Short mmCIF file of N, CA and C and ligand atoms in Angstrom, two decimals:
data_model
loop_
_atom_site.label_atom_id
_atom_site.label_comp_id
_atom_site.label_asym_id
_atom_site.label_seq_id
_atom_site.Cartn_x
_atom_site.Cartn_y
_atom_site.Cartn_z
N UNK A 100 2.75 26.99 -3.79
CA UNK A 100 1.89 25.80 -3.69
C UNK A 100 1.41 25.60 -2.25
N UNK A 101 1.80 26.42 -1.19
CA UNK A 101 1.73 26.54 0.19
C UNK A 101 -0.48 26.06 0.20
N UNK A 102 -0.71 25.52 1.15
CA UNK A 102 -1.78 25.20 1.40
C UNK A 102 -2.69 24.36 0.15
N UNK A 103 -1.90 24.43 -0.63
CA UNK A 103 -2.98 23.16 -1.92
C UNK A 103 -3.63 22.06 -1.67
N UNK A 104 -3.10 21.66 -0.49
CA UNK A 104 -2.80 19.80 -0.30
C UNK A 104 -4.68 19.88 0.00
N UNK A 105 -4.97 20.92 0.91
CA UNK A 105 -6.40 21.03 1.69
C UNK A 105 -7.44 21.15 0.54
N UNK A 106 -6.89 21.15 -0.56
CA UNK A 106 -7.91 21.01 -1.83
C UNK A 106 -8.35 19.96 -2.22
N UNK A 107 -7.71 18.65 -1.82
CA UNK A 107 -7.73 17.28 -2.37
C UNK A 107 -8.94 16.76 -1.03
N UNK A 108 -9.05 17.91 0.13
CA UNK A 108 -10.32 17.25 0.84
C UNK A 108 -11.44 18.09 0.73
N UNK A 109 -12.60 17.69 -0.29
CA UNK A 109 -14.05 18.02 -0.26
C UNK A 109 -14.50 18.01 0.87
N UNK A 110 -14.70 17.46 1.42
CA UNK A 110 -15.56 17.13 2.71
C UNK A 110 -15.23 17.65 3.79
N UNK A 111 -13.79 18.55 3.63
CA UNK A 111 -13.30 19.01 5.20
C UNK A 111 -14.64 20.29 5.53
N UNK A 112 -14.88 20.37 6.52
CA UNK A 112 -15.99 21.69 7.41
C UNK A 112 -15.23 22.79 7.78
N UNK A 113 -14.85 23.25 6.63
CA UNK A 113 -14.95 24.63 6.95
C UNK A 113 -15.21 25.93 7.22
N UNK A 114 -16.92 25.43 7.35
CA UNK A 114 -17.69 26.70 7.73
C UNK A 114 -17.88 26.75 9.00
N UNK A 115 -17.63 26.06 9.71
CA UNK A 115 -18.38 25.80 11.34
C UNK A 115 -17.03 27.45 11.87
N UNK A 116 -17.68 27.79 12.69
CA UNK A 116 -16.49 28.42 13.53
C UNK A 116 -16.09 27.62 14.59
N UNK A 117 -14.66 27.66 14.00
CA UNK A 117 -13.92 26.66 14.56
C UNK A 117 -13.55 26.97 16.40
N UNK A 118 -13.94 25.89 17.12
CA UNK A 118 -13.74 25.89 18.36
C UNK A 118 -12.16 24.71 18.17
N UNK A 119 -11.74 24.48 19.10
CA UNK A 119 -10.72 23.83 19.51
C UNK A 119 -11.18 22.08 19.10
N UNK A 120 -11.89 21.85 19.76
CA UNK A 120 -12.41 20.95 19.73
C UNK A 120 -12.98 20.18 18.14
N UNK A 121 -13.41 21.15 17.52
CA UNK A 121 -13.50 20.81 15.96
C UNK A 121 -12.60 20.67 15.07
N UNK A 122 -11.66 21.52 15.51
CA UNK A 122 -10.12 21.45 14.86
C UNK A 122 -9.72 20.30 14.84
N UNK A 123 -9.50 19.55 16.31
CA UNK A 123 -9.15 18.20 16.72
C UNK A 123 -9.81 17.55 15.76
N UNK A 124 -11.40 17.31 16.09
CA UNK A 124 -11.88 16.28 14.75
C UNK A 124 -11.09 16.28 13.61
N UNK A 125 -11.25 17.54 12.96
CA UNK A 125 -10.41 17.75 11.19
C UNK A 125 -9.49 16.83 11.43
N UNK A 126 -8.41 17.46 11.92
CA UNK A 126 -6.99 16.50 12.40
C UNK A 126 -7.43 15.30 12.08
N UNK A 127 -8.13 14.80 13.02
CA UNK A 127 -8.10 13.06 13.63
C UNK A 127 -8.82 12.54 12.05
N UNK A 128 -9.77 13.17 11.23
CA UNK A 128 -10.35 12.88 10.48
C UNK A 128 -8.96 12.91 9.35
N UNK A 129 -8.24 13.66 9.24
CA UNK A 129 -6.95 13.58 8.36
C UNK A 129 -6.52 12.61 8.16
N UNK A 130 -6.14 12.19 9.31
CA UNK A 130 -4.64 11.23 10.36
C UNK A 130 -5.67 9.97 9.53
N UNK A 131 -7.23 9.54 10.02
CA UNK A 131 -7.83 8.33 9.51
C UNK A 131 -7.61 8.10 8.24
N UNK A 132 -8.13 9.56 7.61
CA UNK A 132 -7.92 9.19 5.92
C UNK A 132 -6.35 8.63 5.50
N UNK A 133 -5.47 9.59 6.06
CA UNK A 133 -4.74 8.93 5.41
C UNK A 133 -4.03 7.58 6.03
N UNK A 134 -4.47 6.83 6.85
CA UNK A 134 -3.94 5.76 7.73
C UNK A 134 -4.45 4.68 6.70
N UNK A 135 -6.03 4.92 6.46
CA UNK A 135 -7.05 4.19 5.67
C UNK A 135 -6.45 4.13 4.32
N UNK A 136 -5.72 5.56 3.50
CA UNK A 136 -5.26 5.16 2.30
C UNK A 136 -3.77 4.58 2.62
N UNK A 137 -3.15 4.19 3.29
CA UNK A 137 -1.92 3.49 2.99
C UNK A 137 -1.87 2.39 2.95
N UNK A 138 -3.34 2.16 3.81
CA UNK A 138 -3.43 0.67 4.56
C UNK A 138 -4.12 0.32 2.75
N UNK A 139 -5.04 1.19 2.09
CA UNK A 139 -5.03 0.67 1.39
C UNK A 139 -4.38 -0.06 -0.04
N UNK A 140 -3.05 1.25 -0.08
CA UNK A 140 -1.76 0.69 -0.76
C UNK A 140 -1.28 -0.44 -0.68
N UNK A 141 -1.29 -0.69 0.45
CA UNK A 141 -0.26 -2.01 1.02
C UNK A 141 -1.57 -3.09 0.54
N UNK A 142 -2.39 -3.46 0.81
CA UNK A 142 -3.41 -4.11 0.93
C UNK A 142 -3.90 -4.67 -1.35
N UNK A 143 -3.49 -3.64 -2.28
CA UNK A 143 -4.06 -2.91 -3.15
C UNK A 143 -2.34 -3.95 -3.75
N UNK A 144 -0.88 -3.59 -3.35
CA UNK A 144 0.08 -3.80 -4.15
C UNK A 144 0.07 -5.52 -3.21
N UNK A 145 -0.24 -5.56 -2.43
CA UNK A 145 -0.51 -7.08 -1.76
C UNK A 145 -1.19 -8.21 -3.05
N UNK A 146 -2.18 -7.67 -3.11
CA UNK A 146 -2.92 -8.74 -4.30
C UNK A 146 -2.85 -8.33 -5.78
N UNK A 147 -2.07 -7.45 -6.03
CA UNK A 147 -1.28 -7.32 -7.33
C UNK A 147 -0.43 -8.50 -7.09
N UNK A 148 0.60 -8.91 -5.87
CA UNK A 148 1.35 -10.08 -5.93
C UNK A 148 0.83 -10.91 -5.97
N UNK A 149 0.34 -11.28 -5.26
CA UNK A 149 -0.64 -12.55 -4.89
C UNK A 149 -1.50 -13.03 -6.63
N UNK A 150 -1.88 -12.02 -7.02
CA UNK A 150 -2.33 -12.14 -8.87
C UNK A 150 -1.32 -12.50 -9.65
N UNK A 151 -0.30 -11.55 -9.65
CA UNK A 151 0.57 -12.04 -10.06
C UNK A 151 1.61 -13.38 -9.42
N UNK A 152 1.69 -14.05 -8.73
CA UNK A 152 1.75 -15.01 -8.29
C UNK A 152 1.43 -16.09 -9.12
N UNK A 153 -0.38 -16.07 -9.24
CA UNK A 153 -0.95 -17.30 -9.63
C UNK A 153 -1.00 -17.11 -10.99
N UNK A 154 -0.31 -15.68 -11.84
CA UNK A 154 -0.33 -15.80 -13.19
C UNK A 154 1.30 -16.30 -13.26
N UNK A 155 1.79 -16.64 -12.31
CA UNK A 155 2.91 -17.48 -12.19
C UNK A 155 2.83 -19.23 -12.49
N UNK A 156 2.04 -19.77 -11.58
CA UNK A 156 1.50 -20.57 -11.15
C UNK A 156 0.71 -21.19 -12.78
N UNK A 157 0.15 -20.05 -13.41
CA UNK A 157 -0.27 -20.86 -14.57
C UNK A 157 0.63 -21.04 -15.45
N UNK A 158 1.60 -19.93 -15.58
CA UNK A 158 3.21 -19.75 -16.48
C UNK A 158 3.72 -21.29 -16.39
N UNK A 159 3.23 -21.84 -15.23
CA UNK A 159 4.99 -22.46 -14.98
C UNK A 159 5.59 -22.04 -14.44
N UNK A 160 6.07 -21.03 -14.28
CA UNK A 160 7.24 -19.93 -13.65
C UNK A 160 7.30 -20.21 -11.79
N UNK A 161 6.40 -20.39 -11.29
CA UNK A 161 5.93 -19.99 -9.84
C UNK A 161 7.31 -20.54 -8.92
N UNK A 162 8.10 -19.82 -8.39
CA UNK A 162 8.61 -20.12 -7.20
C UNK A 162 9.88 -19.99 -8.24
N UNK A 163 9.97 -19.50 -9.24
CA UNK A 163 11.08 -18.86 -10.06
C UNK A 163 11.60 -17.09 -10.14
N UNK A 164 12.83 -16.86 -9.82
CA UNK A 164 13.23 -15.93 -9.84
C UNK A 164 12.79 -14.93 -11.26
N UNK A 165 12.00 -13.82 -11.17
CA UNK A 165 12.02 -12.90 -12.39
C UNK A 165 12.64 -12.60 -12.93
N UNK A 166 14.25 -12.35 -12.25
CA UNK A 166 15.32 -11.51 -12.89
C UNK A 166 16.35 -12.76 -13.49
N UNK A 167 16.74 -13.56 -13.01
CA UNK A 167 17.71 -14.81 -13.19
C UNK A 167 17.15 -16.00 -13.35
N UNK A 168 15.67 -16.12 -13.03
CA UNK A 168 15.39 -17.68 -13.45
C UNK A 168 16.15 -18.74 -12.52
N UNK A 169 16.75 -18.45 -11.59
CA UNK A 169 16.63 -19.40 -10.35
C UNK A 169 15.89 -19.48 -9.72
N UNK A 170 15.50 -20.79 -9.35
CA UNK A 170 14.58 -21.47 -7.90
C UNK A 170 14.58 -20.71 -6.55
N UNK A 171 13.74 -19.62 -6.07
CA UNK A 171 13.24 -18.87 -5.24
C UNK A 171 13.43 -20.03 -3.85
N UNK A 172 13.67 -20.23 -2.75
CA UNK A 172 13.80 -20.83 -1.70
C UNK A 172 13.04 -20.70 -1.21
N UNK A 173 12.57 -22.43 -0.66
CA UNK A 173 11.22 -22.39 -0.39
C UNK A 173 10.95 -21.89 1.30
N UNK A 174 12.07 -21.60 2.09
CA UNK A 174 11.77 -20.97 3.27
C UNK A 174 11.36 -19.08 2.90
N UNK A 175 11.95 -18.62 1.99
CA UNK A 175 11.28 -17.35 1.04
C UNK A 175 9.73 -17.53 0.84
N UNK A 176 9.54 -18.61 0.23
CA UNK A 176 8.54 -18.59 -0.42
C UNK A 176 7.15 -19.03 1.10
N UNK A 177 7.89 -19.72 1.84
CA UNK A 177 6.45 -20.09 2.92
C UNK A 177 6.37 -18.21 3.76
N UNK A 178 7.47 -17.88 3.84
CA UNK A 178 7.43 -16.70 4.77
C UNK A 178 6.46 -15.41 3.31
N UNK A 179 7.01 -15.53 2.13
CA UNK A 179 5.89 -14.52 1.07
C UNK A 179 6.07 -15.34 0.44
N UNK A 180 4.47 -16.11 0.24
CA UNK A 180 3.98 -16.79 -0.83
C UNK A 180 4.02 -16.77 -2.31
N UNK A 181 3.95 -14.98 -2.61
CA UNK A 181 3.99 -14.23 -3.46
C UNK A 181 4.76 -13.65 -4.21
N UNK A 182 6.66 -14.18 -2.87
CA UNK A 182 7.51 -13.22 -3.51
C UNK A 182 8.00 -13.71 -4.97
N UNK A 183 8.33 -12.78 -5.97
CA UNK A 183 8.51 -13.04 -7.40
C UNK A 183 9.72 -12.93 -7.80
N UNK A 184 11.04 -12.41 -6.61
CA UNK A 184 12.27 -12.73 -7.00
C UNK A 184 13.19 -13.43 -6.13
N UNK A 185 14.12 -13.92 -5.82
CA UNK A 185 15.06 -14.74 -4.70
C UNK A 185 15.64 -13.44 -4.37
N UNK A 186 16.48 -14.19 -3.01
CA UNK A 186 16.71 -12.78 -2.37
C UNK A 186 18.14 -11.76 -2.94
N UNK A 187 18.66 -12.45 -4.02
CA UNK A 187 19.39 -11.08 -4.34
C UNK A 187 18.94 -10.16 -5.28
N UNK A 188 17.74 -10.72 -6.16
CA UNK A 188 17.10 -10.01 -6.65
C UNK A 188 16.02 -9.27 -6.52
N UNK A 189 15.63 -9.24 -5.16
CA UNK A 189 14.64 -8.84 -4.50
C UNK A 189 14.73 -7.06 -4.54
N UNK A 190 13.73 -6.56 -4.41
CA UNK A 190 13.69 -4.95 -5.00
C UNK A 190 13.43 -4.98 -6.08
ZN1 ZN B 169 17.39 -13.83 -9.11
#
């Protein structure tokens, strides 16, 4: 499976003859993409909570533990608005 990963980028330039200097770009162009997709993970499972939150919020449920159904603490809850379990059930 050695070298596959370079398949998942269309857009890399691989025809240029590569000077030093172009190499660098590729790289730096890598390093962005994937900085850009984590940021977009985080950003992406962020307002999955935040949704799920306010389908809390219409439940009833909001500021209730998922796993046990205890009252989430509201110093929890000002620090993540969003979080959906108290802290021993958290994970
Ligand atoms: Zn709990």
């Amino acid at each position: 499976m050695k070298g596959n990963w370079i398949a998942d980028y269309p857009q890399m330039e691989t025809g240029e003859t590569g000077s030093h200097s172009s190499e660098d770009t590729e790289q730096d162009e890598v390093e962005e993409y994937e900085v850009k997709l984590e940021a977009e993970h985080s950003l992406e499972s962020r307002l999955l909570s935040v949704i799920k939150a306010l389908h809390r919020i219409d439940a009833g449920t909001y500021g209730m533990c998922g796993t046990c159904g205890n009252s989430i603490p509201m110093e929890r809850l000002q620090a993540n608005p969003a979080a959906e379990f108290d802290i021993e059930h958290q994970s």
